[in-house]
């Protein structure tokens, strides 16, 4: 038995059915565009939770400190001496505008201090330590 | 009715076919979903640590040692709730209100940052990181 509609059934128009879908998908795209942040995110390195409110400066070179104490720069794992060599001269050629250290919350604090010491030896006196507002 | 007259009008062939458009939009959606992150990142500005014994800062500042489970102010273990009060008391009479914060015994970064937060909330002096000289 056919259901009774007040209007006559319209000619099937696949475009009409798909338009609301596109609307929703466009909204989702816009949402992710505005709410998300595109960038190199290492899910292995979860920064410590802190109540501080300072926003991170954008596009700073980032030094990663993993939970097991390894350093990584530009996607490469580096030992202490290799990092010292990689950083050599960075501070003198005008690139010392600011560095970010993204260290795992469970890393030894002493390793982070070592990283900062290595940065200082390269001429970078202060750095920003990445934190998060809430846990993962 | 306006609507009906519009819908019954012969449809103009659209310039762009919808299917490729949807493909592109879906691809964009996938990209943004996978590439974007929603972590609420913040950052703390920290100056490079001073090395223990490298200067006479130790004599002027109040050394706070952060161990895994306890905090020591000038070598004496204090309850964390009293940390700010003890540090404030220890800073009285010192020329510079410098707090030398030193992680010891493999304290984690989270632990150090928690103590930093606590000191910042208490608004006591200037906090300088302090590292034991590596052999």
PDB file of C-alpha atoms in Angstrom:
ATOM      1  CA  UNK A   1       0.000   0.000   0.000  1.00  0.00           C
ATOM      2  CA  UNK A   2       1.395   3.292  -1.041  1.00  0.00           C
ATOM      3  CA  UNK A   3       1.639   5.997   1.564  1.00  0.00           C
ATOM      4  CA  UNK A   4      -0.389   9.054   0.714  1.00  0.00           C
ATOM      5  CA  UNK A   5       1.511  12.260   0.237  1.00  0.00           C
ATOM      6  CA  UNK A   6      -0.053  15.615  -0.119  1.00  0.00           C
ATOM      7  CA  UNK A   7       2.257  16.541  -2.889  1.00  0.00           C
ATOM      8  CA  UNK A   8       2.789  14.504  -5.928  1.00  0.00           C
ATOM      9  CA  UNK A   9       6.004  12.515  -5.716  1.00  0.00           C
ATOM     10  CA  UNK A  10       8.756  14.532  -7.247  1.00  0.00           C
ATOM     11  CA  UNK A  11      10.870  13.415 -10.022  1.00  0.00           C
ATOM     12  CA  UNK A  12      13.856  11.676  -8.490  1.00  0.00           C
ATOM     13  CA  UNK A  13      16.684  14.136  -8.448  1.00  0.00           C
ATOM     14  CA  UNK A  14      19.806  12.746  -6.924  1.00  0.00           C
ATOM     15  CA  UNK A  15      21.211  16.269  -6.684  1.00  0.00           C
ATOM     16  CA  UNK A  16      18.456  17.320  -4.339  1.00  0.00           C
ATOM     17  CA  UNK A  17      19.161  14.431  -1.985  1.00  0.00           C
ATOM     18  CA  UNK A  18      22.834  15.065  -1.910  1.00  0.00           C
ATOM     19  CA  UNK A  19      22.755  18.797  -1.275  1.00  0.00           C
ATOM     20  CA  UNK A  20      22.067  18.532   2.503  1.00  0.00           C
ATOM     21  CA  UNK A  21      24.902  16.039   2.736  1.00  0.00           C
ATOM     22  CA  UNK A  22      27.252  18.471   1.066  1.00  0.00           C
ATOM     23  CA  UNK A  23      26.082  21.193   3.393  1.00  0.00           C
ATOM     24  CA  UNK A  24      26.918  19.086   6.401  1.00  0.00           C
ATOM     25  CA  UNK A  25      30.273  18.050   4.991  1.00  0.00           C
ATOM     26  CA  UNK A  26      31.136  21.665   4.173  1.00  0.00           C
ATOM     27  CA  UNK A  27      30.268  22.642   7.724  1.00  0.00           C
ATOM     28  CA  UNK A  28      32.516  19.892   9.033  1.00  0.00           C
ATOM     29  CA  UNK A  29      35.346  21.071   6.797  1.00  0.00           C
ATOM     30  CA  UNK A  30      34.932  24.621   8.062  1.00  0.00           C
ATOM     31  CA  UNK A  31      34.809  23.388  11.647  1.00  0.00           C
ATOM     32  CA  UNK A  32      38.067  21.474  11.336  1.00  0.00           C
ATOM     33  CA  UNK A  33      39.627  24.380   9.477  1.00  0.00           C
ATOM     34  CA  UNK A  34      38.825  26.850  12.228  1.00  0.00           C
ATOM     35  CA  UNK A  35      39.016  24.718  15.354  1.00  0.00           C
ATOM     36  CA  UNK A  36      41.985  22.541  14.550  1.00  0.00           C
ATOM     37  CA  UNK A  37      45.583  23.465  14.237  1.00  0.00           C
ATOM     38  CA  UNK A  38      47.675  22.033  11.465  1.00  0.00           C
ATOM     39  CA  UNK A  39      51.219  21.322  12.394  1.00  0.00           C
ATOM     40  CA  UNK A  40      53.747  18.763  13.332  1.00  0.00           C
ATOM     41  CA  UNK A  41      52.295  17.012  16.298  1.00  0.00           C
ATOM     42  CA  UNK A  42      54.124  14.177  17.878  1.00  0.00           C
ATOM     43  CA  UNK A  43      51.694  11.998  19.741  1.00  0.00           C
ATOM     44  CA  UNK A  44      54.617  10.259  21.430  1.00  0.00           C
ATOM     45  CA  UNK A  45      55.533  13.408  23.298  1.00  0.00           C
ATOM     46  CA  UNK A  46      52.745  14.500  25.617  1.00  0.00           C
ATOM     47  CA  UNK A  47      53.716  17.773  27.294  1.00  0.00           C
ATOM     48  CA  UNK A  48      53.192  18.281  31.020  1.00  0.00           C
ATOM     49  CA  UNK A  49      49.940  19.694  32.323  1.00  0.00           C
ATOM     50  CA  UNK A  50      50.204  23.222  33.632  1.00  0.00           C
ATOM     51  CA  UNK A  51      47.831  25.936  34.747  1.00  0.00           C
ATOM     52  CA  UNK A  52      49.792  28.672  33.016  1.00  0.00           C
ATOM     53  CA  UNK A  53      47.990  30.664  30.344  1.00  0.00           C
ATOM     54  CA  UNK A  54      50.730  31.888  28.008  1.00  0.00           C
ATOM     55  CA  UNK A  55      50.050  30.990  24.431  1.00  0.00           C
ATOM     56  CA  UNK A  56      52.847  29.374  22.468  1.00  0.00           C
ATOM     57  CA  UNK A  57      54.562  31.502  19.883  1.00  0.00           C
ATOM     58  CA  UNK A  58      53.872  30.249  16.391  1.00  0.00           C
ATOM     59  CA  UNK A  59      56.433  28.623  14.148  1.00  0.00           C
ATOM     60  CA  UNK A  60      59.320  28.324  16.495  1.00  0.00           C
ATOM     61  CA  UNK A  61      61.920  25.652  15.890  1.00  0.00           C
ATOM     62  CA  UNK A  62      61.088  22.812  18.212  1.00  0.00           C
ATOM     63  CA  UNK A  63      63.362  20.514  20.113  1.00  0.00           C
ATOM     64  CA  UNK A  64      61.699  17.289  21.197  1.00  0.00           C
ATOM     65  CA  UNK A  65      62.570  15.480  24.391  1.00  0.00           C
ATOM     66  CA  UNK A  66      61.102  12.007  24.574  1.00  0.00           C
ATOM     67  CA  UNK A  67      60.043  10.200  27.710  1.00  0.00           C
ATOM     68  CA  UNK A  68      63.114   7.995  27.600  1.00  0.00           C
ATOM     69  CA  UNK A  69      65.387  11.028  27.465  1.00  0.00           C
ATOM     70  CA  UNK A  70      66.177  11.020  23.748  1.00  0.00           C
ATOM     71  CA  UNK A  71      66.394  14.321  21.889  1.00  0.00           C
ATOM     72  CA  UNK A  72      64.987  14.862  18.418  1.00  0.00           C
ATOM     73  CA  UNK A  73      65.423  17.778  16.072  1.00  0.00           C
ATOM     74  CA  UNK A  74      63.902  18.069  12.609  1.00  0.00           C
ATOM     75  CA  UNK A  75      62.641  14.523  12.797  1.00  0.00           C
ATOM     76  CA  UNK A  76      66.010  13.021  13.679  1.00  0.00           C
ATOM     77  CA  UNK A  77      67.026  11.446  16.953  1.00  0.00           C
ATOM     78  CA  UNK A  78      70.219  12.964  18.260  1.00  0.00           C
ATOM     79  CA  UNK A  79      72.523  12.145  21.101  1.00  0.00           C
ATOM     80  CA  UNK A  80      73.850  14.889  23.369  1.00  0.00           C
ATOM     81  CA  UNK A  81      76.970  15.502  21.317  1.00  0.00           C
ATOM     82  CA  UNK A  82      75.164  15.252  17.979  1.00  0.00           C
ATOM     83  CA  UNK A  83      72.631  17.787  19.219  1.00  0.00           C
ATOM     84  CA  UNK A  84      75.421  20.098  20.342  1.00  0.00           C
ATOM     85  CA  UNK A  85      76.885  19.927  16.848  1.00  0.00           C
ATOM     86  CA  UNK A  86      73.497  20.388  15.195  1.00  0.00           C
ATOM     87  CA  UNK A  87      72.868  23.486  17.297  1.00  0.00           C
ATOM     88  CA  UNK A  88      76.309  24.961  16.802  1.00  0.00           C
ATOM     89  CA  UNK A  89      76.088  28.331  15.162  1.00  0.00           C
ATOM     90  CA  UNK A  90      72.309  28.480  15.381  1.00  0.00           C
ATOM     91  CA  UNK A  91      72.378  31.225  17.969  1.00  0.00           C
ATOM     92  CA  UNK A  92      74.836  33.451  16.138  1.00  0.00           C
ATOM     93  CA  UNK A  93      73.198  33.785  12.745  1.00  0.00           C
ATOM     94  CA  UNK A  94      70.026  35.510  13.785  1.00  0.00           C
ATOM     95  CA  UNK A  95      68.038  32.322  14.173  1.00  0.00           C
ATOM     96  CA  UNK A  96      67.977  32.612  17.918  1.00  0.00           C
ATOM     97  CA  UNK A  97      64.588  34.300  17.868  1.00  0.00           C
ATOM     98  CA  UNK A  98      63.119  31.726  20.151  1.00  0.00           C
ATOM     99  CA  UNK A  99      62.997  28.018  20.536  1.00  0.00           C
ATOM    100  CA  UNK A 100      60.385  25.730  21.848  1.00  0.00           C
ATOM    101  CA  UNK A 101      61.116  22.632  23.854  1.00  0.00           C
ATOM    102  CA  UNK A 102      58.435  20.042  23.614  1.00  0.00           C
ATOM    103  CA  UNK A 103      59.189  17.505  26.256  1.00  0.00           C
ATOM    104  CA  UNK A 104      57.234  14.518  27.485  1.00  0.00           C
ATOM    105  CA  UNK A 105      55.649  14.927  30.897  1.00  0.00           C
ATOM    106  CA  UNK A 106      57.262  11.703  32.097  1.00  0.00           C
ATOM    107  CA  UNK A 107      60.741  12.608  30.900  1.00  0.00           C
ATOM    108  CA  UNK A 108      63.326  13.280  33.558  1.00  0.00           C
ATOM    109  CA  UNK A 109      63.361  17.002  34.321  1.00  0.00           C
ATOM    110  CA  UNK A 110      67.131  16.829  34.300  1.00  0.00           C
ATOM    111  CA  UNK A 111      67.095  15.892  30.591  1.00  0.00           C
ATOM    112  CA  UNK A 112      65.069  18.996  29.816  1.00  0.00           C
ATOM    113  CA  UNK A 113      67.560  21.080  31.743  1.00  0.00           C
ATOM    114  CA  UNK A 114      70.334  19.441  29.752  1.00  0.00           C
ATOM    115  CA  UNK A 115      68.500  20.372  26.551  1.00  0.00           C
ATOM    116  CA  UNK A 116      68.270  23.968  27.735  1.00  0.00           C
ATOM    117  CA  UNK A 117      71.935  23.975  28.640  1.00  0.00           C
ATOM    118  CA  UNK A 118      72.784  22.754  25.136  1.00  0.00           C
ATOM    119  CA  UNK A 119      70.624  25.533  23.697  1.00  0.00           C
ATOM    120  CA  UNK A 120      72.365  28.076  25.874  1.00  0.00           C
ATOM    121  CA  UNK A 121      75.748  26.807  24.741  1.00  0.00           C
ATOM    122  CA  UNK A 122      74.527  27.481  21.192  1.00  0.00           C
ATOM    123  CA  UNK A 123      73.626  31.049  22.123  1.00  0.00           C
ATOM    124  CA  UNK A 124      69.948  30.621  22.919  1.00  0.00           C
ATOM    125  CA  UNK A 125      69.453  31.920  26.400  1.00  0.00           C
ATOM    126  CA  UNK A 126      65.804  31.185  26.876  1.00  0.00           C
ATOM    127  CA  UNK A 127      63.259  28.843  25.404  1.00  0.00           C
ATOM    128  CA  UNK A 128      59.603  28.087  25.737  1.00  0.00           C
ATOM    129  CA  UNK A 129      58.533  24.839  27.292  1.00  0.00           C
ATOM    130  CA  UNK A 130      55.343  23.458  25.791  1.00  0.00           C
ATOM    131  CA  UNK A 131      52.593  22.554  28.231  1.00  0.00           C
ATOM    132  CA  UNK A 132      48.969  21.564  27.907  1.00  0.00           C
ATOM    133  CA  UNK A 133      45.958  22.828  29.774  1.00  0.00           C
ATOM    134  CA  UNK A 134      44.336  19.460  30.254  1.00  0.00           C
ATOM    135  CA  UNK A 135      45.423  15.879  30.114  1.00  0.00           C
ATOM    136  CA  UNK A 136      45.112  13.699  27.013  1.00  0.00           C
TER     137      UNK A 136
ATOM    138  CA  UNK B   1       3.309  29.366  -5.770  1.00  0.00           C
ATOM    139  CA  UNK B   2       6.764  30.617  -6.214  1.00  0.00           C
ATOM    140  CA  UNK B   3       8.385  27.419  -5.057  1.00  0.00           C
ATOM    141  CA  UNK B   4       6.496  25.165  -7.298  1.00  0.00           C
ATOM    142  CA  UNK B   5       7.067  27.277 -10.329  1.00  0.00           C
ATOM    143  CA  UNK B   6      10.767  27.236  -9.526  1.00  0.00           C
ATOM    144  CA  UNK B   7      10.971  23.498  -9.065  1.00  0.00           C
ATOM    145  CA  UNK B   8       8.943  22.701 -12.120  1.00  0.00           C
ATOM    146  CA  UNK B   9      11.124  24.863 -14.279  1.00  0.00           C
ATOM    147  CA  UNK B  10      13.386  22.767 -16.485  1.00  0.00           C
ATOM    148  CA  UNK B  11      16.621  22.356 -14.646  1.00  0.00           C
ATOM    149  CA  UNK B  12      19.652  24.038 -15.984  1.00  0.00           C
ATOM    150  CA  UNK B  13      22.526  21.638 -16.404  1.00  0.00           C
ATOM    151  CA  UNK B  14      24.937  22.672 -13.667  1.00  0.00           C
ATOM    152  CA  UNK B  15      28.369  23.745 -14.715  1.00  0.00           C
ATOM    153  CA  UNK B  16      30.165  21.545 -12.187  1.00  0.00           C
ATOM    154  CA  UNK B  17      29.010  18.043 -11.714  1.00  0.00           C
ATOM    155  CA  UNK B  18      28.324  17.282  -8.079  1.00  0.00           C
ATOM    156  CA  UNK B  19      30.117  13.969  -7.702  1.00  0.00           C
ATOM    157  CA  UNK B  20      33.694  15.239  -8.222  1.00  0.00           C
ATOM    158  CA  UNK B  21      32.888  18.187  -6.005  1.00  0.00           C
ATOM    159  CA  UNK B  22      31.839  15.859  -3.224  1.00  0.00           C
ATOM    160  CA  UNK B  23      34.964  13.806  -3.739  1.00  0.00           C
ATOM    161  CA  UNK B  24      37.111  16.857  -3.279  1.00  0.00           C
ATOM    162  CA  UNK B  25      35.177  18.031  -0.253  1.00  0.00           C
ATOM    163  CA  UNK B  26      35.395  14.616   1.361  1.00  0.00           C
ATOM    164  CA  UNK B  27      39.112  14.552   0.741  1.00  0.00           C
ATOM    165  CA  UNK B  28      39.442  17.974   2.340  1.00  0.00           C
ATOM    166  CA  UNK B  29      37.395  16.781   5.287  1.00  0.00           C
ATOM    167  CA  UNK B  30      39.572  13.708   5.737  1.00  0.00           C
ATOM    168  CA  UNK B  31      42.722  15.788   5.523  1.00  0.00           C
ATOM    169  CA  UNK B  32      41.603  18.291   8.124  1.00  0.00           C
ATOM    170  CA  UNK B  33      40.288  15.576  10.407  1.00  0.00           C
ATOM    171  CA  UNK B  34      43.566  13.694  10.362  1.00  0.00           C
ATOM    172  CA  UNK B  35      45.982  16.596  10.249  1.00  0.00           C
ATOM    173  CA  UNK B  36      44.503  18.945  12.797  1.00  0.00           C
ATOM    174  CA  UNK B  37      45.062  18.671  16.468  1.00  0.00           C
ATOM    175  CA  UNK B  38      42.937  19.952  19.303  1.00  0.00           C
ATOM    176  CA  UNK B  39      45.521  19.870  22.064  1.00  0.00           C
ATOM    177  CA  UNK B  40      45.261  23.072  24.044  1.00  0.00           C
ATOM    178  CA  UNK B  41      48.933  23.966  23.915  1.00  0.00           C
ATOM    179  CA  UNK B  42      50.461  26.603  26.161  1.00  0.00           C
ATOM    180  CA  UNK B  43      54.047  27.411  26.915  1.00  0.00           C
ATOM    181  CA  UNK B  44      56.214  28.564  29.784  1.00  0.00           C
ATOM    182  CA  UNK B  45      59.153  30.835  29.114  1.00  0.00           C
ATOM    183  CA  UNK B  46      62.206  29.467  30.838  1.00  0.00           C
ATOM    184  CA  UNK B  47      65.718  30.800  31.023  1.00  0.00           C
ATOM    185  CA  UNK B  48      68.612  28.436  30.636  1.00  0.00           C
ATOM    186  CA  UNK B  49      69.519  26.730  33.911  1.00  0.00           C
ATOM    187  CA  UNK B  50      72.490  27.831  35.943  1.00  0.00           C
ATOM    188  CA  UNK B  51      74.892  25.119  36.891  1.00  0.00           C
ATOM    189  CA  UNK B  52      75.433  24.319  40.515  1.00  0.00           C
ATOM    190  CA  UNK B  53      78.680  25.784  41.717  1.00  0.00           C
ATOM    191  CA  UNK B  54      79.068  27.884  38.592  1.00  0.00           C
ATOM    192  CA  UNK B  55      78.268  31.128  40.356  1.00  0.00           C
ATOM    193  CA  UNK B  56      77.667  32.453  43.789  1.00  0.00           C
ATOM    194  CA  UNK B  57      73.951  32.352  43.109  1.00  0.00           C
ATOM    195  CA  UNK B  58      73.579  29.507  45.530  1.00  0.00           C
ATOM    196  CA  UNK B  59      74.521  31.693  48.431  1.00  0.00           C
ATOM    197  CA  UNK B  60      72.068  34.378  47.409  1.00  0.00           C
ATOM    198  CA  UNK B  61      69.116  32.274  46.413  1.00  0.00           C
ATOM    199  CA  UNK B  62      66.816  29.852  48.079  1.00  0.00           C
ATOM    200  CA  UNK B  63      67.477  26.350  46.777  1.00  0.00           C
ATOM    201  CA  UNK B  64      64.346  24.292  46.264  1.00  0.00           C
ATOM    202  CA  UNK B  65      64.982  20.667  45.410  1.00  0.00           C
ATOM    203  CA  UNK B  66      62.245  18.757  43.653  1.00  0.00           C
ATOM    204  CA  UNK B  67      62.412  15.008  44.142  1.00  0.00           C
ATOM    205  CA  UNK B  68      59.950  12.417  42.915  1.00  0.00           C
ATOM    206  CA  UNK B  69      57.701  12.546  45.936  1.00  0.00           C
ATOM    207  CA  UNK B  70      58.976  15.336  48.119  1.00  0.00           C
ATOM    208  CA  UNK B  71      60.125  18.936  47.987  1.00  0.00           C
ATOM    209  CA  UNK B  72      63.043  20.266  49.971  1.00  0.00           C
ATOM    210  CA  UNK B  73      63.604  23.907  50.789  1.00  0.00           C
ATOM    211  CA  UNK B  74      67.193  24.598  51.794  1.00  0.00           C
ATOM    212  CA  UNK B  75      67.693  20.895  52.353  1.00  0.00           C
ATOM    213  CA  UNK B  76      64.684  20.432  54.584  1.00  0.00           C
ATOM    214  CA  UNK B  77      61.653  18.461  53.433  1.00  0.00           C
ATOM    215  CA  UNK B  78      58.466  20.524  53.494  1.00  0.00           C
ATOM    216  CA  UNK B  79      54.841  19.622  52.811  1.00  0.00           C
ATOM    217  CA  UNK B  80      53.832  20.876  49.383  1.00  0.00           C
ATOM    218  CA  UNK B  81      50.965  22.944  50.766  1.00  0.00           C
ATOM    219  CA  UNK B  82      53.443  24.941  52.833  1.00  0.00           C
ATOM    220  CA  UNK B  83      55.955  25.319  50.015  1.00  0.00           C
ATOM    221  CA  UNK B  84      55.099  28.931  49.173  1.00  0.00           C
ATOM    222  CA  UNK B  85      55.105  29.990  52.825  1.00  0.00           C
ATOM    223  CA  UNK B  86      58.423  28.286  53.503  1.00  0.00           C
ATOM    224  CA  UNK B  87      60.046  29.752  50.419  1.00  0.00           C
ATOM    225  CA  UNK B  88      58.773  33.234  51.260  1.00  0.00           C
ATOM    226  CA  UNK B  89      60.190  32.859  54.755  1.00  0.00           C
ATOM    227  CA  UNK B  90      63.497  31.600  53.401  1.00  0.00           C
ATOM    228  CA  UNK B  91      63.789  34.545  51.024  1.00  0.00           C
ATOM    229  CA  UNK B  92      63.489  37.119  53.798  1.00  0.00           C
ATOM    230  CA  UNK B  93      66.821  38.771  54.357  1.00  0.00           C
ATOM    231  CA  UNK B  94      68.345  37.637  51.109  1.00  0.00           C
ATOM    232  CA  UNK B  95      69.583  40.296  48.760  1.00  0.00           C
ATOM    233  CA  UNK B  96      67.988  38.814  45.682  1.00  0.00           C
ATOM    234  CA  UNK B  97      64.687  37.045  45.793  1.00  0.00           C
ATOM    235  CA  UNK B  98      65.881  34.244  43.602  1.00  0.00           C
ATOM    236  CA  UNK B  99      64.547  30.736  43.915  1.00  0.00           C
ATOM    237  CA  UNK B 100      66.897  28.120  42.548  1.00  0.00           C
ATOM    238  CA  UNK B 101      64.723  25.221  41.471  1.00  0.00           C
ATOM    239  CA  UNK B 102      66.628  21.997  41.107  1.00  0.00           C
ATOM    240  CA  UNK B 103      65.177  18.661  40.055  1.00  0.00           C
ATOM    241  CA  UNK B 104      66.890  15.780  41.835  1.00  0.00           C
ATOM    242  CA  UNK B 105      66.664  12.008  42.009  1.00  0.00           C
ATOM    243  CA  UNK B 106      65.110  11.621  38.585  1.00  0.00           C
ATOM    244  CA  UNK B 107      62.088  13.819  39.204  1.00  0.00           C
ATOM    245  CA  UNK B 108      59.821  13.941  36.171  1.00  0.00           C
ATOM    246  CA  UNK B 109      59.164  17.042  34.132  1.00  0.00           C
ATOM    247  CA  UNK B 110      55.504  16.968  35.172  1.00  0.00           C
ATOM    248  CA  UNK B 111      56.623  17.148  38.778  1.00  0.00           C
ATOM    249  CA  UNK B 112      58.901  20.112  38.077  1.00  0.00           C
ATOM    250  CA  UNK B 113      56.180  21.948  36.171  1.00  0.00           C
ATOM    251  CA  UNK B 114      53.676  21.322  38.982  1.00  0.00           C
ATOM    252  CA  UNK B 115      56.064  22.904  41.468  1.00  0.00           C
ATOM    253  CA  UNK B 116      56.702  25.782  39.037  1.00  0.00           C
ATOM    254  CA  UNK B 117      52.934  26.298  38.844  1.00  0.00           C
ATOM    255  CA  UNK B 118      52.661  26.289  42.594  1.00  0.00           C
ATOM    256  CA  UNK B 119      55.433  28.855  42.978  1.00  0.00           C
ATOM    257  CA  UNK B 120      53.984  31.026  40.202  1.00  0.00           C
ATOM    258  CA  UNK B 121      50.551  30.904  41.826  1.00  0.00           C
ATOM    259  CA  UNK B 122      52.133  31.971  45.125  1.00  0.00           C
ATOM    260  CA  UNK B 123      53.837  34.856  43.359  1.00  0.00           C
ATOM    261  CA  UNK B 124      57.163  34.363  45.076  1.00  0.00           C
ATOM    262  CA  UNK B 125      60.354  35.813  43.652  1.00  0.00           C
ATOM    263  CA  UNK B 126      62.097  34.914  40.465  1.00  0.00           C
ATOM    264  CA  UNK B 127      62.499  31.248  39.736  1.00  0.00           C
ATOM    265  CA  UNK B 128      65.737  30.133  38.139  1.00  0.00           C
ATOM    266  CA  UNK B 129      66.340  26.559  37.110  1.00  0.00           C
ATOM    267  CA  UNK B 130      69.366  24.999  38.656  1.00  0.00           C
ATOM    268  CA  UNK B 131      71.159  21.938  37.435  1.00  0.00           C
ATOM    269  CA  UNK B 132      73.710  19.868  39.188  1.00  0.00           C
ATOM    270  CA  UNK B 133      76.948  19.900  37.304  1.00  0.00           C
ATOM    271  CA  UNK B 134      77.164  16.868  35.094  1.00  0.00           C
ATOM    272  CA  UNK B 135      80.410  14.961  35.630  1.00  0.00           C
TER     273      UNK B 135
END
